[in-house]
Coordinates of C-alpha atoms in Angstrom, one line a residue:
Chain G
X1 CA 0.0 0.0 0.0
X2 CA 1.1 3.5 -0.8
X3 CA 1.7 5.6 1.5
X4 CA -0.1 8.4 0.1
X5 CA -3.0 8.1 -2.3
X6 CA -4.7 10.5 -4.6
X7 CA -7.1 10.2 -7.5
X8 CA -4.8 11.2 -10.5
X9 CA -7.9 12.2 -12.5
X10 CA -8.4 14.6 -15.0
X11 CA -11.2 16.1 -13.1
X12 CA -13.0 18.7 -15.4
X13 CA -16.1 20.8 -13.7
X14 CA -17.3 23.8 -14.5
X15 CA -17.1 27.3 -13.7
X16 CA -18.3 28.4 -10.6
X17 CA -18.7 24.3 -9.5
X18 CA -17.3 23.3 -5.9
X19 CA -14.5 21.1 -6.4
X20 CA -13.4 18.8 -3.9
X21 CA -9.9 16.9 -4.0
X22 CA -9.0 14.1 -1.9
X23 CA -6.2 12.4 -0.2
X24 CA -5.8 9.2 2.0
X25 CA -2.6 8.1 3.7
X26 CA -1.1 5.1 5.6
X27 CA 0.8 6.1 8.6
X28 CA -1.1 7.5 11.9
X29 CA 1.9 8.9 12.5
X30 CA 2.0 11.9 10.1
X31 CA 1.0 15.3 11.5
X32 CA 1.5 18.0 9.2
X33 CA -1.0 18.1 6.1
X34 CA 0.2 20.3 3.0
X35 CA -1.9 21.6 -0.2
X36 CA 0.1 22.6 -3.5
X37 CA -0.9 23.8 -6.9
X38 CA 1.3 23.2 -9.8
X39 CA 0.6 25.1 -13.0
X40 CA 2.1 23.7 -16.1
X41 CA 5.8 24.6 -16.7
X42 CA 5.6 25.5 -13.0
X43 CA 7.0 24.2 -9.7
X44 CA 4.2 23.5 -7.2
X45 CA 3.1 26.4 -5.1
X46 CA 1.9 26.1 -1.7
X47 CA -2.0 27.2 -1.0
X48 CA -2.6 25.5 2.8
X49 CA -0.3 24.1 5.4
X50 CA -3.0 22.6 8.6
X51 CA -1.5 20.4 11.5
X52 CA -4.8 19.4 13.1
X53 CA -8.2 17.6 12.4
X54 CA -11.1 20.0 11.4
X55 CA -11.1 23.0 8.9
X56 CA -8.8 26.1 7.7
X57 CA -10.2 28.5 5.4
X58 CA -8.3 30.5 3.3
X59 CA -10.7 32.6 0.7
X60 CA -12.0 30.1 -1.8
X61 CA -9.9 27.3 0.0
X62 CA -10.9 24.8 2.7
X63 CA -8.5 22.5 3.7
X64 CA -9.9 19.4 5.5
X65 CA -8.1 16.9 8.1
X66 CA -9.6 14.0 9.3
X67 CA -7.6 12.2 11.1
X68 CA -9.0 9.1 12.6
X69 CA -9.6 8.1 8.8
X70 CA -6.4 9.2 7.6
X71 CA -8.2 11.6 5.2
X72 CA -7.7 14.7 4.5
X73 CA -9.6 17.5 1.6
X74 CA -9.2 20.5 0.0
X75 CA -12.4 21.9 -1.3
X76 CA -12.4 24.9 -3.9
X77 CA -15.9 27.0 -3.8
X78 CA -16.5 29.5 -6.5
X79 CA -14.1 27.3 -9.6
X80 CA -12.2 29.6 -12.3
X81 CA -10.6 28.5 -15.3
X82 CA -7.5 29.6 -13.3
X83 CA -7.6 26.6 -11.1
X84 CA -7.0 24.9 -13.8
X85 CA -3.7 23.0 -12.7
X86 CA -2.2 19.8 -10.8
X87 CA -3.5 19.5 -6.9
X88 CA -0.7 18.1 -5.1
X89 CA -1.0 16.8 -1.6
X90 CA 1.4 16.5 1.4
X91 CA 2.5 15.0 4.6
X92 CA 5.0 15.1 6.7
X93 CA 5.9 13.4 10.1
X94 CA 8.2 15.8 12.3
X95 CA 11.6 15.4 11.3
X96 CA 11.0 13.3 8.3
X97 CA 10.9 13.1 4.8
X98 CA 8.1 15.0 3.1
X99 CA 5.3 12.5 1.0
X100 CA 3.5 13.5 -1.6
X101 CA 0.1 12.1 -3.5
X102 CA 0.7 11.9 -7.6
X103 CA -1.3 14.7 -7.9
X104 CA -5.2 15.1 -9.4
X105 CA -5.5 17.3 -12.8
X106 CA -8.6 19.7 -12.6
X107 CA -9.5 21.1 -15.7
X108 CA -12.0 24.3 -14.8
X109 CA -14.0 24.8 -17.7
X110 CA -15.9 28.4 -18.5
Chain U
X1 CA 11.3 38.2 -0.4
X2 CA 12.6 36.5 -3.4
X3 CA 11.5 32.8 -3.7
X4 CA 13.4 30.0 -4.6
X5 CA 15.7 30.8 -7.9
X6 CA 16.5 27.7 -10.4
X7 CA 19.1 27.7 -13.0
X8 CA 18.7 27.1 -15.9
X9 CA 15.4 26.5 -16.4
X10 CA 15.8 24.6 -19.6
X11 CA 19.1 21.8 -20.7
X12 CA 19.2 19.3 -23.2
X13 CA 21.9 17.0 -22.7
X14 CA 23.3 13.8 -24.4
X15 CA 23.6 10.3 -23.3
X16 CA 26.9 10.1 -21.1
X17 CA 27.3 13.7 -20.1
X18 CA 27.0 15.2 -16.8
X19 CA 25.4 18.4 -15.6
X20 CA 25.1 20.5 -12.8
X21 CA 22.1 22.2 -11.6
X22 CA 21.7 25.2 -9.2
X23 CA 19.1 26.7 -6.8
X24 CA 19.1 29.8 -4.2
X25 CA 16.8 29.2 -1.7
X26 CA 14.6 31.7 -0.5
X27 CA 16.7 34.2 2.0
X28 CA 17.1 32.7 5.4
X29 CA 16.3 29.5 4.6
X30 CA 18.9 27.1 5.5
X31 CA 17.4 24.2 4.5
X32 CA 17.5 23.2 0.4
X33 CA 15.8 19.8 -1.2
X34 CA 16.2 18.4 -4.3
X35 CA 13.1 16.3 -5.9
X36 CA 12.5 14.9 -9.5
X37 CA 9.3 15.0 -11.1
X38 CA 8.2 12.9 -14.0
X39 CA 4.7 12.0 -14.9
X40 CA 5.3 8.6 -14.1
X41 CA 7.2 8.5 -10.4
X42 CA 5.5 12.1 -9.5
X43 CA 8.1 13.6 -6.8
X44 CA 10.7 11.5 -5.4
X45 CA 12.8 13.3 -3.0
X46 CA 16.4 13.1 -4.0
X47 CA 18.3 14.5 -1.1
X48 CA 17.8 17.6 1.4
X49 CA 20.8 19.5 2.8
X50 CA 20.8 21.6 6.2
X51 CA 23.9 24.1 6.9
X52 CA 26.1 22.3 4.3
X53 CA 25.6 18.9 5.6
X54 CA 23.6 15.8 3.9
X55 CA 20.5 15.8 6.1
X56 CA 18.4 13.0 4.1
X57 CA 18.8 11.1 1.0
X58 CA 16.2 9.0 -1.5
X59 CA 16.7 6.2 -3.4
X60 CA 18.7 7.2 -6.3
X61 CA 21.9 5.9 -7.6
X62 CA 25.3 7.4 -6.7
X63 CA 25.3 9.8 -9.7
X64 CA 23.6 11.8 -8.2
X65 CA 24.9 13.8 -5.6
X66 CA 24.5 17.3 -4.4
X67 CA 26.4 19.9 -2.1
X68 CA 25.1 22.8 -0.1
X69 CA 27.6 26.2 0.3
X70 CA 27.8 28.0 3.2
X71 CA 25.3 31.2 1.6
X72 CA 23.0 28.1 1.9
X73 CA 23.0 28.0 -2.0
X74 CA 23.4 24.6 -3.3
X75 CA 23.6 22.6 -6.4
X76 CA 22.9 19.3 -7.7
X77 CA 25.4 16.7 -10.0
X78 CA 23.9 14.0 -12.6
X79 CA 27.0 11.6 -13.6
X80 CA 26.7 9.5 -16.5
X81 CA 23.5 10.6 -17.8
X82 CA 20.9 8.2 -18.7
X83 CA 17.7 8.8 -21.1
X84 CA 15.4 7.7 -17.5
X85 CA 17.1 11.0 -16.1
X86 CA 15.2 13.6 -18.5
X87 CA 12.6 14.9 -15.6
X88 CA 11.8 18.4 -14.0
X89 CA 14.2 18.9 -11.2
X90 CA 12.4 20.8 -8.4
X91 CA 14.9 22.4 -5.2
X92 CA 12.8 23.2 -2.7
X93 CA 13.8 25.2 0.5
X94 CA 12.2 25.3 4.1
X95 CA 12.9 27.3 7.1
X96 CA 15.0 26.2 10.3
X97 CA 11.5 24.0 12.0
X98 CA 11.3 20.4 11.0
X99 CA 7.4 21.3 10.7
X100 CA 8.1 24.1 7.9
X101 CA 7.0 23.2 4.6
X102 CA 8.6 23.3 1.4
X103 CA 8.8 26.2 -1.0
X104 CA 9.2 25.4 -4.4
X105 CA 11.5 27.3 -6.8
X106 CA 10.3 26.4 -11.0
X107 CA 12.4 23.9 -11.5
X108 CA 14.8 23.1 -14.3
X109 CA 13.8 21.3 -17.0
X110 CA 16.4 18.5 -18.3
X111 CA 16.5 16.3 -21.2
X112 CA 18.9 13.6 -22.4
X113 CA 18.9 12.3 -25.8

């Protein structure tokens, strides 16, 4: 079993849809729960950084952490065609390596 | 604040060659990763470096191999290239906290032929 899986899509939905993007990992042990967006020709970029279970909101962005399923969200409201890019996720375990999911493709049609 | 810098973005190299890849972190930063990126593998960590030292390593072969300088700037060696090595080599750099996260610089973009 991976450590970290994601649904590698393409996702397409379209403008103004909520998007949501999921995540599930392995290891109880992992504590820090990481967001990034890569545009094409781009490295990724980070959009949310959480530590706990439960919600952080940042504008259009809601990252979600559940972790007694080992599950964790990030949930776009309001989609543009400039969300159009590779949704990365990532977790870490203090003083570890870094793991990330393969990434989902969304495709943000207008 | 200036994010992370990669040079050169773009190399096309042959079969054989080696090449050397460079990244500034983002200022203050003493922390610098190395990952590779193909749409195959995704990211596979390569190596991070804190204050000039080997911190972690992946699973790669030994030609690769990286060094860190003491402005916290480092680089990265391919030996021996191989057509599997054409990828999108990401540095990433992290402030002092084991709980930071990464911060991406754009990556250079290599191909062997």
């Amino acid at each position: 079993q991976k450590e970290v899986e994601q649904d590698p899509g393409p996702l397409s939905v379209p403008e103004g849809a909520i998007v949501s993007l999921n995540c599930t990992y392995s290891n109880s042990a992992f504590q820090y729960f990481m967001w990034y967006r890569q545009y094409s020709r781009k490295g990724p970029e980070l959009l949310m950084y959480t530590y706990s279970s439960g919600n952080k909101e940042d504008g259009r962005f809601t990252a979600q952490v559940d972790k007694s399923s080992k599950y964790i969200s990030l949930f776009i409201r309001d989609s543009q065609p400039s969300d159009s890019a590779t949704y990365l996720c990532a977790i870490l375990n203090y003083g570890q390596n870094f793991v990330f999911g393969p990434g989902t493709r969304l495709s943000v049609l207008p | 604040k200036a994010g992370v810098t990669q040079t050169p973005r773009y190399l096309i190299k042959t079969r054989g060659q080696q090449v050397t890849l460079s990244c500034s972190p983002i200022s203050g930063h003493r922390s610098v990763s190395w990952y590779q990126q193909t749409p195959g593998q995704g990211l596979q960590f390569l190596f991070e470096y804190f204050s000039e030292t080997q911190r972690n390593k992946g699973n790669f072969p030994g030609r690769f191999s990286g060094r860190q300088f003491s402005n916290s700037r480092s680089e990265m060696n391919v030996s021996t290239l191989e057509l599997g090595d054409s990828a999108l080599y990401l540095c990433a750099s992290r402030a002092t906290e084991d709980n930071s996260p990464l911060h991406f610089g754009n990556g250079t973009r290599l191909t062997v032929t």
